[in-house]
Amino acid sequence: MIDNKRSKRLKSLLYTVLGIGLVIGLWQLMALLLDQPVIFPPAASILSSLWQGLTDGSLLLRTGYSLRLILIGMGLSVLLAVLLSLLSMLIRPFAKLSHILISALDPLPGIALLPVAILWFDLGEKPLLFVMVHSILWPMLLNILNGFASVPVIYDEVGRSIGLKGFHLIRSVYVPASIPSILAGFRTGWSRAWRALLSSEMVYGVIGNRGGLGWDIYSKKVYLDMPGMFATLIVIMLIGIFIEKALFDNIERVTVKKWGMRI
Amino acid sequence: MSLLQIDNLSQRFSNAGQQHTAFSELSFTLDAGEFLCIIGPSGCGKTTLLRSIAGFLTPSSGQVLLNGQPVRSPGQHCAMIFQTFDQLFPWRTVLGNVSYPLLVQKKAANKRQAKEQAERYLDMVGLRNFSSYYPHQLSGGMKQRVAIARALALQPSLILMDEPFASLDADTRTMLQRELKRLWSESGLTVLFVTHSIIEAIALSTKVLALGAGPPSLRLFEDNPVQGPRGQLKTPSSPGYSEYWSKLNAVVRP
Ligand SMILES: Nc1ncnc2c1ncn2[C@@H]1O[C@H](COP(=O)(O)OP(=O)(O)OP(=O)(O)O)[C@@H](O)[C@H]1O
Ligand SMILES: [Mg+2]
């Protein structure tokens, strides 16, 4: 049993490595065929730029800065989403309000709010966080509310018939029963956070106190540092894969998968 | 005072603008310790009646009184076992499904006590060795047994069962009928049991409510005349069985 699990993990690791190798190989092939290193840099120069950025700390510093902002943005958004979804469940008219807010505000690209946010909050991290929370909150809230709305009636009735009400019913029945949707909300929120942060920095340069990865790409573009830009993109993708594997996959493993719920 | 009093109860629904009456002007009383089986053709309002008693539906007219008090909302006054297999919380283990309601209703002082009580009832339905399983790892019959254990562990004054054995194979059904009858006779529970099967109704009940598809006059509410040893199922060899079967059949399938 345990051996089986370990060999499964090894297998999946092997496939990941093979997949990455394949992508690098194909990339290198394209670079050779096109033979235009300025616009399509060879894999080796991208990897060496990545290595350099990681070892001299410049890329790491910017990654750390971006991650910090993203975690704060996610944290604030989760708090707000929890609050708004609870209010929507407990107070009927509030649910209507939430849905109106979502349909009005979700289509507004965060970047379009940045000028306003800068006027309101001045330069610094506040306008960035404002734009990020705006980008994360609405899809997250929508997923949570949709999840609650599609909880099978039977769980609600069983919950009420054993004596659960109000907040307790939500916490003990609605939340576990909608974990698949809640996770989907977190995933969407996570990718929206990156988009908001990077696009803000790329349009407006350093808005925060220091530059993050968006600023990194922006400044590399000025110097036409193609390998460097791709190195930064690789860092962003690696973080994405890491979070998916280390966080979301594990949460799913100890919840919905273990419970035999459909995802 | 009787435990349950149904007073001129009617339930109407409006389906697509049309008024639909599930049943109207139903009255009966039930004493504690009875085993009432409710039979009738599909759509005659059996589930609707149970849901009214459980408090999921507000009466269109009339009332449901439990110990003299009108039932207003679902809650601890009774335990309900639903018609479907998916009534267990998939995110709790078998043990958790049984022990959690005990904590909610403060029928156990702490988690350890709740666990012990839950284990006792799981033992009764023969599932002690499956405590740590999740519902999706159980068969349909086992799930229904957990649901029964969950309801019994709460020691409610009234237990409502909506065709709990309907989708089970014949062997499992007979086994669960036996267990239920034994538990009922040992515990002094009051049971309302909905079934499609006249055989099951005669085998289990002390009283029978037959709802016909026709006008309310076709209803029948009476003691089950077929006698058997207490705590055991009544079988076709019990005296009066075939006559009573014919009588119920005529009401249910006129
Ligand atoms: N929530 C509802 N809304 C509208 N109509 C309903 C609702 N619940 C039940 N009904 C109607 O009430 C009638 C009785 O339904 P009910 O589920 O009580 O039947 P039943 O006797 O339990 O049938 P079965 O044996 O098939 O389970 C049906 O005609 C049904 O269409
Ligand atoms: Mg029914």
Coordinates of C-alpha atoms and ligand atoms in Angstrom, one line a residue:
Chain A
M1 CA 0.0 0.0 0.0
I2 CA 2.6 2.5 1.1
D3 CA 5.0 1.2 -1.5
N4 CA 2.4 1.6 -4.1
K5 CA 1.8 5.3 -3.1
R6 CA 5.5 6.0 -3.2
S7 CA 5.9 4.5 -6.6
K8 CA 3.0 6.5 -7.8
R9 CA 4.6 9.7 -6.5
L10 CA 7.9 8.7 -8.1
K11 CA 6.1 8.1 -11.4
S12 CA 4.4 11.5 -11.3
L13 CA 7.7 13.1 -10.5
L14 CA 9.3 11.3 -13.4
Y15 CA 6.6 12.4 -15.8
T16 CA 7.0 16.0 -14.6
V17 CA 10.8 15.9 -15.2
L18 CA 10.3 14.3 -18.6
G19 CA 7.7 16.9 -19.5
I20 CA 9.9 19.8 -18.6
G21 CA 12.8 18.1 -20.5
L22 CA 10.6 17.8 -23.5
V23 CA 9.5 21.4 -23.5
I24 CA 13.1 22.6 -23.1
G25 CA 14.2 20.3 -26.0
L26 CA 11.4 21.5 -28.3
W27 CA 12.2 25.1 -27.4
Q28 CA 15.9 24.6 -28.2
L29 CA 14.9 23.0 -31.5
M30 CA 12.8 26.0 -32.4
A31 CA 15.6 28.4 -31.4
L32 CA 18.0 26.5 -33.7
L33 CA 15.6 26.4 -36.6
L34 CA 14.6 30.1 -36.3
D35 CA 18.2 31.2 -35.5
Q36 CA 17.1 34.6 -34.2
P37 CA 18.6 34.7 -30.7
V38 CA 17.4 38.2 -30.0
I39 CA 13.7 37.5 -30.3
F40 CA 13.8 33.7 -29.7
P41 CA 16.7 33.1 -27.3
P42 CA 18.1 29.6 -27.0
A43 CA 17.2 27.5 -23.9
A44 CA 20.7 27.7 -22.5
S45 CA 20.8 31.5 -22.3
I46 CA 17.4 31.5 -20.6
L47 CA 18.5 29.0 -18.1
S48 CA 21.8 30.8 -17.4
S49 CA 19.9 34.1 -17.0
L50 CA 17.6 32.3 -14.6
W51 CA 20.6 30.8 -12.7
Q52 CA 22.2 34.2 -12.5
G53 CA 19.1 35.9 -11.3
L54 CA 18.6 33.3 -8.6
T55 CA 22.3 33.3 -7.4
D56 CA 22.9 37.0 -7.4
G57 CA 19.6 37.4 -5.5
S58 CA 18.0 40.0 -7.8
L59 CA 15.3 37.7 -9.1
L60 CA 14.8 36.1 -5.7
L61 CA 14.3 39.5 -4.1
R62 CA 11.7 40.5 -6.6
T63 CA 9.9 37.2 -6.4
G64 CA 9.8 37.5 -2.6
Y65 CA 8.4 41.0 -2.9
S66 CA 5.7 39.9 -5.3
L67 CA 4.8 36.8 -3.2
R68 CA 4.5 38.9 -0.1
L69 CA 2.0 41.2 -1.9
I70 CA 0.1 38.3 -3.3
L71 CA -0.2 36.6 0.1
I72 CA -1.4 39.8 1.7
G73 CA -3.9 40.3 -1.2
M74 CA -5.1 36.8 -0.9
G75 CA -5.5 37.0 2.8
L76 CA -7.5 40.2 2.7
S77 CA -9.7 38.8 -0.1
V78 CA -10.3 35.6 1.8
L79 CA -11.4 37.5 4.9
L80 CA -13.8 39.7 2.8
A81 CA -15.1 36.7 0.8
V82 CA -15.8 34.8 4.0
L83 CA -17.6 37.8 5.5
L84 CA -19.6 38.5 2.5
S85 CA -20.6 34.9 1.9
L86 CA -21.7 34.5 5.5
L87 CA -23.8 37.6 5.3
S88 CA -25.3 36.5 2.1
M89 CA -26.3 33.1 3.6
L90 CA -27.6 34.6 6.8
I91 CA -29.5 37.6 5.4
R92 CA -31.5 36.9 2.3
P93 CA -31.5 40.4 0.8
F94 CA -27.8 40.6 1.2
A95 CA -27.3 37.6 -1.2
K96 CA -29.1 39.7 -3.9
L97 CA -26.7 42.6 -3.2
S98 CA -23.7 40.3 -3.4
H99 CA -24.8 39.0 -6.8
I100 CA -25.4 42.5 -8.1
L101 CA -21.9 43.6 -6.9
I102 CA -20.4 40.5 -8.5
S103 CA -22.0 41.0 -11.9
A104 CA -21.3 44.7 -11.9
L105 CA -17.7 44.6 -10.6
D106 CA -16.2 41.3 -11.7
P107 CA -16.0 42.2 -15.4
L108 CA -14.1 45.4 -14.5
P109 CA -10.4 44.7 -15.1
G110 CA -8.4 45.5 -12.0
I111 CA -5.9 47.5 -14.1
A112 CA -8.7 49.8 -15.1
L113 CA -9.1 50.7 -11.5
L114 CA -5.5 51.4 -10.9
P115 CA -5.6 55.2 -11.8
V116 CA -8.4 55.7 -9.4
A117 CA -6.7 53.6 -6.8
I118 CA -3.5 55.7 -7.1
L119 CA -5.5 58.9 -6.8
W120 CA -7.2 57.6 -3.7
F121 CA -4.3 55.9 -1.9
D122 CA -1.3 57.7 -3.5
L123 CA 1.6 55.6 -4.7
G124 CA 2.7 52.7 -2.5
E125 CA 1.4 49.2 -1.8
K126 CA -2.2 50.3 -1.1
P127 CA -3.3 50.9 -4.7
L128 CA -1.7 47.6 -5.7
L129 CA -3.5 45.7 -2.9
F130 CA -6.8 47.5 -3.8
V131 CA -6.5 46.3 -7.4
M132 CA -5.5 42.8 -6.3
V133 CA -8.4 42.4 -3.8
H134 CA -10.8 43.7 -6.4
S135 CA -9.5 41.1 -8.9
I136 CA -9.5 38.2 -6.4
L137 CA -12.6 38.9 -4.3
W138 CA -15.4 38.7 -6.9
P139 CA -14.6 35.4 -8.5
M140 CA -13.8 33.9 -5.2
L141 CA -17.1 35.1 -3.7
L142 CA -19.0 33.9 -6.8
N143 CA -17.5 30.5 -6.5
I144 CA -18.3 30.2 -2.8
L145 CA -21.9 31.4 -3.3
N146 CA -22.4 29.0 -6.2
G147 CA -20.9 26.2 -4.1
F148 CA -23.4 27.0 -1.3
A149 CA -26.3 27.2 -3.7
S150 CA -25.5 23.8 -5.2
V151 CA -25.2 21.9 -1.9
P152 CA -27.6 19.0 -2.1
V153 CA -30.9 19.7 -0.3
I154 CA -30.6 16.5 1.6
Y155 CA -27.5 17.7 3.5
D156 CA -29.3 20.9 4.5
E157 CA -32.3 18.9 5.7
V158 CA -30.3 16.4 7.6
G159 CA -28.3 19.2 9.2
R160 CA -31.5 21.0 10.2
S161 CA -33.1 17.9 11.5
I162 CA -30.2 17.1 13.8
G163 CA -30.7 20.6 15.2
L164 CA -28.2 22.8 13.3
K165 CA -29.2 26.4 12.5
G166 CA -27.7 29.6 11.0
F167 CA -24.0 29.9 11.4
H168 CA -23.5 26.4 12.7
L169 CA -25.4 24.9 9.7
I170 CA -23.2 26.9 7.3
R171 CA -20.0 25.9 9.1
S172 CA -20.8 22.3 9.6
V173 CA -22.7 21.5 6.4
Y174 CA -22.5 24.1 3.7
V175 CA -18.7 24.7 4.0
P176 CA -17.6 21.0 3.8
A177 CA -20.2 20.2 1.2
S178 CA -18.9 23.0 -1.1
I179 CA -15.2 22.5 -0.7
P180 CA -14.8 21.7 -4.5
S181 CA -16.2 25.1 -5.4
I182 CA -14.4 26.9 -2.6
L183 CA -11.1 25.4 -3.9
A184 CA -12.0 26.5 -7.4
G185 CA -12.6 30.0 -6.0
F186 CA -9.1 29.9 -4.4
R187 CA -7.5 28.7 -7.6
T188 CA -9.1 31.5 -9.7
G189 CA -8.3 34.0 -7.0
W190 CA -4.7 33.0 -7.0
S191 CA -4.3 33.4 -10.7
R192 CA -6.2 36.6 -10.8
A193 CA -3.9 37.9 -8.1
W194 CA -0.8 37.3 -10.3
R195 CA -2.5 38.9 -13.3
A196 CA -3.5 42.0 -11.3
L197 CA -0.1 42.5 -9.7
L198 CA 2.0 41.9 -12.9
S199 CA -0.2 44.0 -15.2
S200 CA -0.2 46.9 -12.7
E201 CA 3.5 46.9 -12.4
M202 CA 4.0 46.6 -16.2
V203 CA 1.7 49.5 -17.0
Y204 CA 2.7 51.8 -14.2
G205 CA 6.2 50.7 -13.3
V206 CA 7.2 50.6 -9.6
I207 CA 4.0 51.4 -7.8
G208 CA 4.9 49.7 -4.6
N209 CA 8.0 50.5 -2.5
R210 CA 10.2 48.2 -4.5
G211 CA 9.6 46.4 -7.8
G212 CA 8.2 42.9 -8.0
L213 CA 8.2 40.5 -10.9
G214 CA 6.1 42.7 -13.1
W215 CA 8.6 45.4 -12.8
D216 CA 11.3 42.9 -13.4
I217 CA 9.8 42.0 -16.8
Y218 CA 9.2 45.7 -17.6
S219 CA 12.7 46.8 -16.9
K220 CA 14.2 43.8 -18.8
K221 CA 12.1 44.8 -21.8
V222 CA 13.7 48.2 -21.8
Y223 CA 17.1 46.5 -22.3
L224 CA 15.7 44.0 -24.7
D225 CA 16.8 41.3 -22.3
M226 CA 14.8 38.4 -23.8
P227 CA 16.4 35.6 -21.9
G228 CA 15.9 37.5 -18.7
M229 CA 12.2 38.0 -19.5
F230 CA 11.7 34.4 -20.1
A231 CA 13.6 33.5 -16.9
T232 CA 11.1 35.6 -15.0
L233 CA 8.2 34.0 -16.7
I234 CA 9.6 30.6 -15.8
V235 CA 9.8 31.7 -12.1
I236 CA 6.1 32.6 -12.2
M237 CA 5.2 29.3 -13.8
L238 CA 7.3 27.4 -11.3
I239 CA 5.5 29.1 -8.4
G240 CA 2.2 28.3 -10.0
I241 CA 3.1 24.6 -10.3
F242 CA 4.5 24.5 -6.8
I243 CA 1.3 26.0 -5.3
E244 CA -0.9 23.6 -7.3
K245 CA 1.1 20.6 -6.2
A246 CA 2.0 21.5 -2.7
L247 CA -1.1 23.3 -1.6
F248 CA -4.2 22.6 -3.7
D249 CA -3.4 19.0 -4.5
N250 CA -2.8 18.2 -0.8
I251 CA -5.9 20.0 0.3
E252 CA -7.9 17.9 -2.2
R253 CA -6.2 14.8 -1.1
V254 CA -7.2 15.2 2.6
T255 CA -10.7 16.4 1.8
V256 CA -12.8 15.8 -1.3
K257 CA -10.7 12.9 -2.6
K258 CA -10.7 11.2 0.8
W259 CA -14.4 11.8 1.2
G260 CA -15.2 10.4 -2.3
M261 CA -16.8 13.6 -3.4
R262 CA -16.9 14.5 -7.1
I263 CA -14.6 17.3 -8.0
Chain B
M1 CA -52.2 13.1 26.1
S2 CA -51.0 11.3 23.1
L3 CA -47.5 11.8 21.8
L4 CA -48.5 12.8 18.3
Q5 CA -51.7 14.5 17.2
I6 CA -52.5 15.2 13.6
D7 CA -55.4 17.7 13.4
N8 CA -57.3 18.2 10.2
L9 CA -54.0 18.5 8.4
S10 CA -53.9 19.5 4.7
Q11 CA -50.9 20.0 2.4
R12 CA -51.3 21.8 -0.9
F13 CA -48.6 22.8 -3.3
S14 CA -48.8 25.2 -6.2
N15 CA -47.1 23.5 -9.2
A16 CA -46.7 25.7 -12.2
G17 CA -49.6 27.9 -11.1
Q18 CA -51.9 24.9 -10.4
Q19 CA -53.0 24.0 -7.0
H20 CA -52.1 20.4 -6.1
T21 CA -53.4 18.7 -3.0
A22 CA -51.0 16.1 -1.6
F23 CA -53.6 15.2 1.1
S24 CA -56.4 17.0 2.9
E25 CA -58.1 16.9 6.3
L26 CA -56.1 14.1 7.8
S27 CA -56.5 13.4 11.5
F28 CA -55.1 10.8 13.8
T29 CA -53.4 10.5 17.1
L30 CA -50.6 8.2 18.1
D31 CA -49.5 7.1 21.6
A32 CA -45.9 6.7 22.6
G33 CA -44.4 3.3 21.9
E34 CA -46.5 2.6 18.8
F35 CA -45.1 1.4 15.5
L36 CA -47.2 3.0 12.8
C37 CA -46.7 2.0 9.2
I38 CA -48.0 4.3 6.5
I39 CA -48.8 2.7 3.2
G40 CA -50.3 4.0 0.0
P41 CA -49.6 4.3 -3.7
S42 CA -46.9 6.5 -5.1
G43 CA -47.8 10.2 -4.9
C44 CA -50.5 9.9 -2.2
G45 CA -48.5 12.1 0.1
K46 CA -46.6 9.8 2.4
T47 CA -43.3 11.7 2.2
T48 CA -45.2 14.9 2.5
L49 CA -46.9 13.8 5.7
L50 CA -43.5 12.8 7.3
R51 CA -42.0 16.1 6.2
S52 CA -44.9 18.0 7.8
I53 CA -44.4 16.1 11.0
A54 CA -40.6 16.7 10.9
G55 CA -41.3 20.5 10.5
F56 CA -39.9 20.9 6.9
L57 CA -43.3 21.9 5.7
T58 CA -45.7 24.3 7.2
P59 CA -49.3 23.0 7.1
S60 CA -51.5 24.5 4.5
S61 CA -54.2 24.1 7.1
G62 CA -54.6 22.1 10.3
Q63 CA -51.8 21.4 12.6
V64 CA -49.2 18.9 13.9
L65 CA -49.0 18.6 17.6
L66 CA -46.2 16.8 19.4
N67 CA -46.7 16.4 23.1
G68 CA -49.4 19.1 22.7
Q69 CA -47.0 21.6 21.2
P70 CA -47.3 22.6 17.5
V71 CA -44.3 21.7 15.4
R72 CA -42.8 24.8 13.7
S73 CA -39.4 23.9 12.4
P74 CA -37.2 20.9 12.0
G75 CA -35.1 20.1 14.9
Q76 CA -34.6 17.8 17.9
H77 CA -38.2 16.8 18.4
C78 CA -37.8 13.9 16.1
A79 CA -35.2 12.1 14.0
M80 CA -35.8 11.5 10.3
I81 CA -34.4 8.8 8.2
F82 CA -34.8 9.8 4.5
Q83 CA -35.6 7.8 1.4
T84 CA -32.2 8.2 -0.1
F85 CA -28.8 6.6 0.5
D86 CA -26.9 9.9 0.4
Q87 CA -28.2 11.2 3.7
L88 CA -24.8 10.7 5.5
F89 CA -22.3 13.5 5.5
P90 CA -19.6 12.3 3.2
W91 CA -17.0 14.4 5.0
R92 CA -17.5 12.6 8.3
T93 CA -16.6 9.0 9.1
V94 CA -19.2 6.5 10.0
L95 CA -18.5 7.1 13.6
G96 CA -18.5 10.9 13.1
N97 CA -21.8 10.8 11.3
V98 CA -23.3 9.1 14.4
S99 CA -21.5 10.9 17.1
Y100 CA -21.6 14.5 15.7
P101 CA -25.4 14.9 16.2
L102 CA -25.0 13.8 19.8
L103 CA -22.7 16.7 20.4
V104 CA -24.9 19.1 18.5
Q105 CA -27.9 18.1 20.6
K106 CA -25.8 18.0 23.8
K107 CA -26.8 14.4 24.4
A108 CA -23.2 13.6 25.2
A109 CA -21.1 15.7 27.5
N110 CA -17.9 15.5 25.5
K111 CA -16.4 13.9 22.4
R112 CA -15.2 10.8 24.2
Q113 CA -18.7 10.1 25.6
A114 CA -20.3 10.8 22.2
K115 CA -17.9 8.3 20.6
E116 CA -18.8 5.7 23.2
Q117 CA -22.5 6.2 22.7
A118 CA -22.1 6.1 18.9
E119 CA -20.1 2.9 19.0
R120 CA -22.8 1.3 21.0
Y121 CA -25.4 2.0 18.3
L122 CA -23.0 1.1 15.5
D123 CA -22.6 -2.2 17.4
M124 CA -26.3 -2.7 17.4
V125 CA -26.6 -2.3 13.6
G126 CA -23.5 -4.5 13.2
L127 CA -21.1 -1.9 11.9
R128 CA -18.7 -1.4 14.7
N129 CA -15.8 -2.5 12.6
F130 CA -16.6 0.1 10.0
S131 CA -16.4 3.1 12.4
S132 CA -13.5 4.7 10.6
Y133 CA -14.8 4.2 7.1
Y134 CA -16.2 7.1 5.0
P135 CA -19.7 6.8 3.7
H136 CA -18.5 6.3 0.1
Q137 CA -16.7 3.2 1.2
L138 CA -20.0 1.5 2.3
S139 CA -22.7 -0.4 0.5
G140 CA -26.2 1.1 0.2
G141 CA -27.5 -1.2 3.0
M142 CA -24.6 -0.3 5.3
K143 CA -25.3 3.4 4.7
Q144 CA -28.9 3.0 5.7
R145 CA -27.8 1.1 8.8
V146 CA -25.6 4.0 9.7
A147 CA -28.5 6.4 9.2
I148 CA -30.6 4.2 11.5
A149 CA -27.8 4.2 14.1
R150 CA -27.6 7.9 13.9
A151 CA -31.3 8.3 14.5
L152 CA -31.5 5.8 17.3
A153 CA -28.5 7.1 19.1
L154 CA -30.3 10.5 19.5
Q155 CA -33.0 8.6 21.5
P156 CA -35.7 10.9 20.0
S157 CA -39.2 10.7 21.2
L158 CA -40.3 10.1 17.6
I159 CA -38.5 8.5 14.7
L160 CA -39.6 9.1 11.1
M161 CA -38.6 6.6 8.5
D162 CA -39.3 7.2 4.8
E163 CA -39.0 3.9 2.9
P164 CA -35.7 3.3 4.5
F165 CA -35.3 -0.2 3.1
A166 CA -36.9 0.4 -0.3
S167 CA -33.8 0.2 -2.4
L168 CA -32.2 -2.7 -0.6
D169 CA -32.0 -6.3 -1.7
A170 CA -34.4 -8.7 -0.1
D171 CA -32.0 -10.4 2.3
T172 CA -30.6 -7.1 3.7
R173 CA -34.1 -5.8 4.0
T174 CA -35.3 -8.7 6.0
M175 CA -32.3 -8.5 8.3
L176 CA -32.8 -4.8 8.9
Q177 CA -36.5 -5.3 9.5
R178 CA -35.7 -7.8 12.2
E179 CA -33.1 -5.5 13.8
L180 CA -35.5 -2.6 13.7
K181 CA -38.3 -4.6 15.3
R182 CA -36.0 -5.8 18.0
L183 CA -34.6 -2.4 18.7
W184 CA -38.0 -0.9 18.8
S185 CA -39.3 -3.5 21.3
E186 CA -36.2 -3.1 23.5
S187 CA -36.2 0.7 23.6
G188 CA -39.9 1.8 23.7
L189 CA -39.4 4.0 20.7
T190 CA -42.2 5.5 18.7
V191 CA -41.8 4.9 15.0
L192 CA -43.5 6.2 11.9
F193 CA -42.5 4.0 9.0
V194 CA -43.5 4.7 5.4
T195 CA -43.5 1.8 3.0
H196 CA -44.9 0.7 -0.3
S197 CA -45.0 -2.9 0.8
I198 CA -48.1 -4.2 2.5
I199 CA -46.1 -7.2 3.6
E200 CA -43.6 -4.9 5.3
A201 CA -46.4 -2.9 6.9
I202 CA -48.1 -6.0 8.4
A203 CA -44.8 -7.5 9.5
L204 CA -43.6 -4.4 11.4
S205 CA -46.5 -2.4 12.6
T206 CA -48.7 -2.2 15.6
K207 CA -50.9 0.4 13.8
V208 CA -51.5 1.0 10.1
L209 CA -52.4 4.2 8.2
A210 CA -53.4 3.4 4.6
L211 CA -53.7 6.4 2.3
G212 CA -55.6 5.7 -0.9
A213 CA -55.2 7.5 -4.1
G214 CA -59.0 8.2 -4.1
P215 CA -61.1 10.4 -1.9
P216 CA -60.2 10.8 1.8
S217 CA -63.0 8.2 2.7
L218 CA -60.7 5.5 1.4
R219 CA -58.3 6.2 4.3
L220 CA -57.9 3.7 7.0
F221 CA -56.3 4.1 10.4
E222 CA -56.4 1.2 12.7
D223 CA -54.6 -1.3 14.9
N224 CA -52.8 -4.0 13.0
P225 CA -55.0 -7.0 13.8
V226 CA -52.3 -9.5 12.9
Q227 CA -50.6 -10.7 16.1
G228 CA -47.1 -12.0 16.5
P229 CA -44.5 -12.4 19.3
R230 CA -43.3 -9.0 20.5
G231 CA -40.2 -7.8 18.9
Q232 CA -40.4 -10.3 16.0
L233 CA -41.7 -9.9 12.4
K234 CA -45.2 -11.1 11.6
T235 CA -45.2 -13.7 8.8
P236 CA -47.8 -15.1 6.5
S237 CA -48.3 -18.0 9.0
S238 CA -49.5 -15.5 11.6
P239 CA -53.3 -15.8 12.1
G240 CA -55.4 -13.4 10.1
Y241 CA -52.5 -12.4 7.8
S242 CA -54.1 -13.1 4.4
E243 CA -57.4 -11.5 5.3
Y244 CA -55.7 -8.3 6.4
W245 CA -53.4 -8.3 3.4
S246 CA -56.5 -8.4 1.1
K247 CA -58.1 -5.6 3.1
L248 CA -55.1 -3.3 2.8
N249 CA -54.6 -4.2 -0.8
A250 CA -58.1 -3.1 -1.6
V251 CA -57.5 0.3 0.1
V252 CA -54.1 0.9 -1.5
R253 CA -54.9 -0.4 -5.0
P254 CA -58.7 0.0 -5.4
Ligands
LIG1 N1 -42.1 20.3 -2.8 C1 -43.2 20.0 -3.6 N2 -43.7 20.9 -4.5 C2 -44.7 20.6 -5.2 N3 -45.4 19.4 -5.1 C3 -45.0 18.5 -4.3 C4 -43.8 18.7 -3.5 N4 -43.6 17.6 -2.7 C5 -44.6 16.7 -3.1 N5 -45.4 17.3 -4.0 C6 -46.6 16.6 -4.6 O1 -47.3 16.0 -3.6 C7 -47.7 14.7 -3.9 C8 -47.3 13.7 -2.9 O2 -45.9 13.6 -2.9 P1 -45.1 12.6 -1.9 O3 -43.7 12.8 -2.2 O4 -45.6 12.9 -0.6 O5 -45.6 11.2 -2.4 P2 -45.3 9.8 -1.8 O6 -46.5 9.2 -1.2 O7 -44.1 9.9 -0.8 O8 -44.8 9.0 -3.1 P3 -43.7 7.9 -3.2 O9 -44.3 6.6 -2.7 O10 -43.5 7.8 -4.7 O11 -42.5 8.3 -2.5 C9 -47.2 14.4 -5.3 O12 -48.2 14.5 -6.2 C10 -46.2 15.5 -5.6 O13 -46.2 15.9 -6.9
MG2 MG -42.1 9.3 -0.8

